[in-house]
Short mmCIF file of C-alpha atoms in Angstrom, two decimals:
data_model
loop_
_atom_site.label_atom_id
_atom_site.label_comp_id
_atom_site.label_asym_id
_atom_site.label_seq_id
_atom_site.Cartn_x
_atom_site.Cartn_y
_atom_site.Cartn_z
CA UNK A 1 50.70 35.32 34.14
CA UNK A 2 52.85 35.14 30.91
CA UNK A 3 53.44 30.94 31.53
CA UNK A 4 49.36 30.71 31.20
CA UNK A 5 48.76 33.18 28.22
CA UNK A 6 51.15 31.21 26.11
CA UNK A 7 49.19 27.77 27.25
CA UNK A 8 45.84 29.40 26.45
CA UNK A 9 47.26 30.33 22.79
CA UNK A 10 48.82 26.47 22.56
CA UNK A 11 45.24 25.13 23.04
CA UNK A 12 43.87 27.97 21.12
CA UNK A 13 46.07 26.62 17.93
CA UNK A 14 45.46 23.33 18.69
CA UNK A 15 41.23 23.54 18.47
CA UNK A 16 41.72 25.87 15.19
CA UNK A 17 43.84 22.37 13.92
CA UNK A 18 41.63 19.92 14.82
CA UNK A 19 38.53 21.54 13.17
CA UNK A 20 40.13 22.31 10.25
CA UNK A 21 40.99 18.33 9.93
CA UNK A 22 37.30 17.56 10.63
CA UNK A 23 35.95 19.62 8.25
CA UNK A 24 38.76 18.06 5.77
CA UNK A 25 37.56 14.44 6.11
CA UNK A 26 34.02 15.79 6.53
CA UNK A 27 34.08 17.76 3.24
CA UNK A 28 36.34 14.15 1.63
CA UNK A 29 34.05 11.39 2.38
CA UNK A 30 30.83 13.38 2.57
CA UNK A 31 29.57 11.59 -0.47
CA UNK A 32 29.88 8.47 1.48
CA UNK A 33 26.58 6.88 2.72
CA UNK A 34 24.55 9.47 1.87
CA UNK A 35 20.88 9.76 2.09
CA UNK A 36 18.46 10.03 -0.48
CA UNK A 37 18.46 13.64 -1.61
CA UNK A 38 21.61 14.16 -0.70
CA UNK A 39 22.09 16.82 -3.18
CA UNK A 40 21.75 14.83 -5.57
CA UNK A 41 20.02 16.51 -9.22
CA UNK A 42 16.11 15.70 -9.43
CA UNK A 43 13.72 14.84 -12.09
CA UNK A 44 11.98 17.73 -13.28
CA UNK A 45 9.01 18.34 -15.24
CA UNK A 46 6.82 15.58 -14.27
CA UNK A 47 3.61 15.57 -16.25
CA UNK A 48 0.36 12.88 -16.57
CA UNK A 49 -2.06 12.14 -19.07
CA UNK A 50 -5.29 10.79 -18.55
CA UNK A 51 -4.12 8.06 -21.06
CA UNK A 52 -2.03 7.00 -17.39
CA UNK A 53 1.53 7.91 -19.62
CA UNK A 54 3.56 9.41 -16.94
CA UNK A 55 7.04 11.25 -18.39
CA UNK A 56 9.21 13.83 -17.30
CA UNK A 57 12.76 15.64 -17.98
CA UNK A 58 16.16 13.27 -16.85
CA UNK A 59 18.24 15.60 -13.96
CA UNK A 60 19.97 18.21 -15.27
CA UNK A 61 23.75 19.23 -13.87
CA UNK A 62 24.57 16.01 -12.37
CA UNK A 63 28.44 16.40 -12.55
CA UNK A 64 29.23 13.11 -13.77
CA UNK A 65 26.86 11.21 -11.94
CA UNK A 66 25.19 8.64 -14.65
CA UNK A 67 21.03 7.53 -13.56
CA UNK A 68 20.99 4.12 -13.41
CA UNK A 69 17.28 3.78 -12.99
CA UNK A 70 14.11 5.99 -12.04
CA UNK A 71 11.06 4.56 -8.94
CA UNK A 72 7.98 6.39 -10.36
CA UNK A 73 4.79 6.52 -8.06
CA UNK A 74 1.01 6.81 -9.14
CA UNK A 75 -0.74 8.34 -6.01
CA UNK A 76 -5.04 8.27 -6.00
CA UNK A 77 -6.69 10.76 -4.47
CA UNK A 78 -9.04 8.81 -1.33
CA UNK A 79 -11.72 11.02 1.11
CA UNK A 80 -10.18 14.16 0.16
CA UNK A 81 -6.02 12.63 0.42
CA UNK A 82 -3.91 11.57 -2.05
CA UNK A 83 -2.57 8.33 -1.26
CA UNK A 84 0.30 6.29 -2.86
CA UNK A 85 -1.43 4.15 -5.23
CA UNK A 86 1.03 2.11 -7.81
CA UNK A 87 4.87 2.40 -8.42
CA UNK A 88 7.75 1.09 -10.75
CA UNK A 89 11.38 1.08 -11.81
CA UNK A 90 12.24 2.64 -15.22
CA UNK A 91 15.60 2.14 -16.90
CA UNK A 92 17.08 4.12 -20.16
CA UNK A 93 13.55 5.67 -19.95
CA UNK A 94 11.89 9.19 -19.22
CA UNK A 95 8.54 7.94 -19.66
CA UNK A 96 6.62 4.93 -18.23
CA UNK A 97 2.65 3.59 -18.64
CA UNK A 98 0.26 2.77 -15.73
CA UNK A 99 -3.49 1.90 -16.13
CA UNK A 100 -6.70 3.17 -13.66
CA UNK A 101 -8.93 0.79 -12.48
CA UNK A 102 -10.66 3.97 -10.76
CA UNK A 103 -12.97 7.16 -11.25
CA UNK A 104 -10.60 9.32 -9.42
CA UNK A 105 -7.97 11.76 -9.88
CA UNK A 106 -4.13 10.86 -10.22
CA UNK A 107 -0.78 12.54 -9.40
CA UNK A 108 3.46 11.41 -9.73
CA UNK A 109 6.47 11.95 -8.89
CA UNK A 110 9.49 10.62 -9.41
CA UNK A 111 12.85 10.25 -7.97
CA UNK A 112 16.27 9.44 -9.47
CA UNK A 113 19.05 6.12 -8.21
CA UNK A 114 21.96 6.91 -9.08
CA UNK A 115 25.08 4.51 -10.61
CA UNK A 116 26.34 3.79 -6.56
CA UNK A 117 23.20 3.98 -5.01
CA UNK A 118 23.08 7.37 -4.67
CA UNK A 119 18.83 8.35 -4.71
CA UNK A 120 17.29 11.72 -5.46
CA UNK A 121 14.84 13.28 -4.14
CA UNK A 122 11.65 13.45 -5.33
CA UNK A 123 10.74 15.51 -8.24
CA UNK A 124 7.77 18.18 -7.80
CA UNK A 125 4.35 16.94 -8.02
CA UNK A 126 2.65 16.58 -11.22
CA UNK A 127 0.21 18.11 -12.38
CA UNK A 128 -3.54 15.98 -11.38
CA UNK A 129 -5.73 14.12 -13.81
CA UNK A 130 -9.31 13.76 -14.05
CA UNK A 131 -9.58 10.26 -14.80
CA UNK A 132 -13.62 9.08 -15.92
CA UNK A 133 -15.36 5.93 -16.37
CA UNK A 134 -14.26 6.10 -19.95
CA UNK A 135 -9.94 6.27 -19.81
CA UNK A 136 -9.84 3.39 -16.64
CA UNK A 137 -8.94 -0.25 -17.26
CA UNK A 138 -11.95 -2.79 -15.57
CA UNK A 139 -13.66 -0.14 -14.23
CA UNK A 140 -14.93 0.37 -11.49
CA UNK A 141 -17.08 2.81 -9.89
CA UNK A 142 -15.39 2.61 -5.76
CA UNK A 143 -15.08 5.69 -4.51
CA UNK A 144 -12.86 4.21 -1.83
CA UNK A 145 -10.53 1.91 -4.03
CA UNK A 146 -11.30 -1.13 -1.77
CA UNK A 147 -13.66 -3.65 -2.99
CA UNK A 148 -17.39 -2.26 -3.96
CA UNK A 149 -20.12 -2.22 -2.12
CA UNK A 150 -22.52 -4.28 -4.81
CA UNK A 151 -19.52 -6.54 -5.67
CA UNK A 152 -21.61 -9.67 -4.99
CA UNK A 153 -19.80 -13.28 -4.81
CA UNK A 154 -21.61 -16.41 -4.69
CA UNK A 155 -21.85 -17.24 -0.69
CA UNK A 156 -19.11 -19.98 0.62
CA UNK A 157 -19.96 -21.35 4.15
CA UNK A 158 -16.70 -23.37 5.54
CA UNK A 159 -13.09 -22.28 4.82
CA UNK A 160 -13.29 -24.50 1.36
CA UNK A 161 -10.03 -26.05 0.35
CA UNK A 162 -6.47 -23.36 0.80
CA UNK A 163 -4.11 -23.35 -2.47
CA UNK A 164 -1.88 -21.09 -2.77
CA UNK A 165 -1.69 -18.45 -5.73
CA UNK A 166 -0.38 -19.71 -9.11
CA UNK A 167 3.01 -17.77 -10.23
CA UNK A 168 3.49 -16.89 -13.61
CA UNK A 169 6.32 -17.35 -15.38
CA UNK A 170 6.02 -14.69 -17.74
CA UNK A 171 6.60 -11.79 -15.72
CA UNK A 172 4.11 -10.63 -14.69
CA UNK A 173 1.58 -12.25 -12.66
CA UNK A 174 1.95 -13.88 -8.36
CA UNK A 175 5.62 -13.72 -7.52
CA UNK A 176 6.85 -15.59 -4.43
CA UNK A 177 9.69 -13.51 -2.59
CA UNK A 178 12.48 -15.43 -1.65
CA UNK A 179 10.92 -15.29 2.26
CA UNK A 180 8.02 -16.77 1.01
CA UNK A 181 5.78 -14.06 1.12
CA UNK A 182 3.12 -13.54 -2.96
CA UNK A 183 3.42 -10.31 -4.48
CA UNK A 184 1.76 -8.82 -7.82
CA UNK A 185 3.14 -7.64 -10.56
CA UNK A 186 0.72 -6.31 -13.43
CA UNK A 187 0.85 -6.49 -16.71
CA UNK A 188 2.52 -2.36 -16.87
CA UNK A 189 5.08 -3.44 -14.96
CA UNK A 190 4.05 -2.03 -11.17
CA UNK A 191 2.49 -3.34 -8.29
CA UNK A 192 0.05 -2.39 -6.08
CA UNK A 193 0.28 -1.96 -2.44
CA UNK A 194 -2.16 -0.63 0.17
CA UNK A 195 -4.53 -1.03 -1.35
CA UNK A 196 -7.26 -4.25 -2.54
CA UNK A 197 -6.83 -5.33 -6.07
CA UNK A 198 -9.58 -8.01 -8.27
CA UNK A 199 -7.39 -10.93 -9.55
CA UNK A 200 -9.01 -12.83 -11.53
CA UNK A 201 -12.93 -12.53 -10.16
CA UNK A 202 -11.29 -12.37 -6.45
CA UNK A 203 -10.46 -9.53 -4.09
CA UNK A 204 -6.95 -9.74 -2.20
CA UNK A 205 -4.85 -6.73 0.00
CA UNK A 206 -1.24 -5.81 -0.81
CA UNK A 207 0.38 -4.16 2.26
CA UNK A 208 2.75 -1.14 2.48
CA UNK A 209 5.40 -2.91 0.45
CA UNK A 210 2.95 -4.80 -2.15
CA UNK A 211 2.84 -7.79 -0.29
CA UNK A 212 -0.14 -10.19 -0.53
CA UNK A 213 -1.74 -9.97 3.28
CA UNK A 214 -3.40 -13.03 4.89
CA UNK A 215 -4.98 -12.95 7.84
CA UNK A 216 -7.68 -10.00 9.48
CA UNK A 217 -6.84 -6.90 8.08
CA UNK A 218 -7.93 -3.15 9.16
CA UNK A 219 -9.10 -1.22 6.46
CA UNK A 220 -11.32 2.30 5.72
CA UNK A 221 -12.06 1.90 9.73
CA UNK A 222 -13.89 -1.95 9.00
CA UNK A 223 -12.33 -5.36 9.11
CA UNK A 224 -11.89 -7.46 6.53
CA UNK A 225 -10.33 -11.28 6.83
CA UNK A 226 -8.03 -12.97 3.86
CA UNK A 227 -8.14 -16.48 3.64
CA UNK A 228 -4.67 -18.10 3.74
CA UNK A 229 -4.69 -18.19 0.01
CA UNK A 230 -5.16 -14.70 -0.09
CA UNK A 231 -8.54 -14.25 -1.33
CA UNK A 232 -10.91 -11.59 0.85
CA UNK A 233 -13.57 -13.66 2.89
CA UNK A 234 -17.34 -13.93 2.97
CA UNK A 235 -19.78 -15.25 4.78
CA UNK A 236 -19.41 -17.14 7.54
CA UNK A 237 -16.39 -17.85 8.43
CA UNK A 238 -14.62 -19.75 12.13
CA UNK A 239 -11.60 -18.35 13.69
CA UNK A 240 -9.93 -19.78 16.17
CA UNK A 241 -13.05 -21.86 17.41
CA UNK A 242 -15.78 -18.38 17.02
CA UNK A 243 -18.00 -17.53 14.17
CA UNK A 244 -17.90 -14.10 12.09
CA UNK A 245 -19.75 -12.91 9.38
CA UNK A 246 -18.13 -10.83 6.67
CA UNK A 247 -20.09 -9.00 4.33
CA UNK A 248 -20.86 -9.69 0.59
CA UNK A 249 -18.00 -6.54 0.41
CA UNK A 250 -15.88 -8.07 2.60
CA UNK A 251 -16.57 -5.84 5.55
CA UNK A 252 -16.85 -7.38 9.16
CA UNK A 253 -20.76 -7.07 10.71
CA UNK A 254 -21.11 -6.56 14.61
CA UNK A 255 -24.77 -6.43 15.71
CA UNK A 256 -27.75 -7.32 15.17
CA UNK A 257 -27.77 -9.33 11.36
CA UNK A 258 -30.65 -10.57 9.79
CA UNK A 259 -28.50 -13.67 7.65
CA UNK A 260 -31.05 -16.02 5.20
CA UNK A 261 -33.72 -14.76 6.90
CA UNK A 262 -32.86 -15.75 11.13
CA UNK A 263 -31.60 -13.10 13.51
CA UNK A 264 -27.91 -13.11 14.86
CA UNK A 265 -25.96 -11.13 17.37
CA UNK A 266 -22.39 -10.36 16.65
CA UNK A 267 -20.45 -9.02 19.32
CA UNK A 268 -18.17 -5.48 19.16
CA UNK A 269 -15.03 -8.24 18.18
CA UNK A 270 -17.62 -9.76 15.41
CA UNK A 271 -17.84 -13.25 17.77
CA UNK A 272 -21.20 -14.63 17.09
CA UNK A 273 -23.09 -14.83 20.27
CA UNK A 274 -24.39 -18.11 21.14
CA UNK A 275 -26.50 -19.82 24.38
CA UNK A 276 -26.54 -16.61 26.15
CA UNK A 277 -29.44 -13.39 27.08
CA UNK A 278 -28.40 -10.05 25.49
CA UNK A 279 -28.75 -7.59 27.94
CA UNK A 280 -32.10 -6.23 25.77
CA UNK A 281 -33.81 -9.72 27.15
CA UNK A 282 -33.22 -11.71 23.86
CA UNK A 283 -32.24 -15.36 23.43
CA UNK A 284 -30.16 -17.33 21.27
CA UNK A 285 -29.74 -21.09 20.99
CA UNK A 286 -26.47 -22.65 20.45
CA UNK A 287 -26.61 -21.60 16.61
CA UNK A 288 -26.59 -18.11 17.30
CA UNK A 289 -30.22 -18.12 16.52
CA UNK A 290 -32.42 -15.28 18.10
CA UNK A 291 -35.52 -17.64 19.42
CA UNK A 292 -36.53 -14.88 22.31
#
């Protein structure tokens, strides 16, 4: 029995020593591979004005760490919910400017990236500003920051000539990434993401990473089609040998549609039917026009 008690005590001492060693190593290396927001001080006092200026106070008590840059996000209210609208990085300053293109409510937040790669968590939200028509650039009354429903583009049948977006050499405009994808840098240094943006009178959709989209885009419970050069399609479009019709605002239509004085039927996928009789007895010819 005495031997067993000695063995048990020996194991206890070993476990305590092992735990202490792990705790020491964990403390020593806790700064490596830290996730964003892992204990790094955050910017404070974030505010936004009606002219698009976002300002904030530098983090306090950084314990010798230096801020390399700030990541600033502008969020816009849509359908009673705020969503990310634009973002930009800022160095050597605690303010930046965004341009507004829509009548809406906006707010902002900021986080710091320190030299060495560690990041703070996001700051508290700024105040909310109500942006009116007088406060925006290139005003649109669109409430859903997609192409406005009353926006009028000329009808352009067929795909036409496809070209790639022009690449700007002035520091803003279209920029091609190393993998061949395109993104767009605004004059104020921000870039669009998760939204539509009108550029030189043509609409483009930019994904969550800020890259220009091509092909079918699902947005706000509707399908849109972006051509190979990124432009939003309207009118009749042939995709994989099926015809689809996109409204003036880019939405793919379905069901019975009267177009240029003729009636067509677009099935649930948006494809035009032809040489067929629908279940309700209507007859469509080879061009998809209803003849009976």
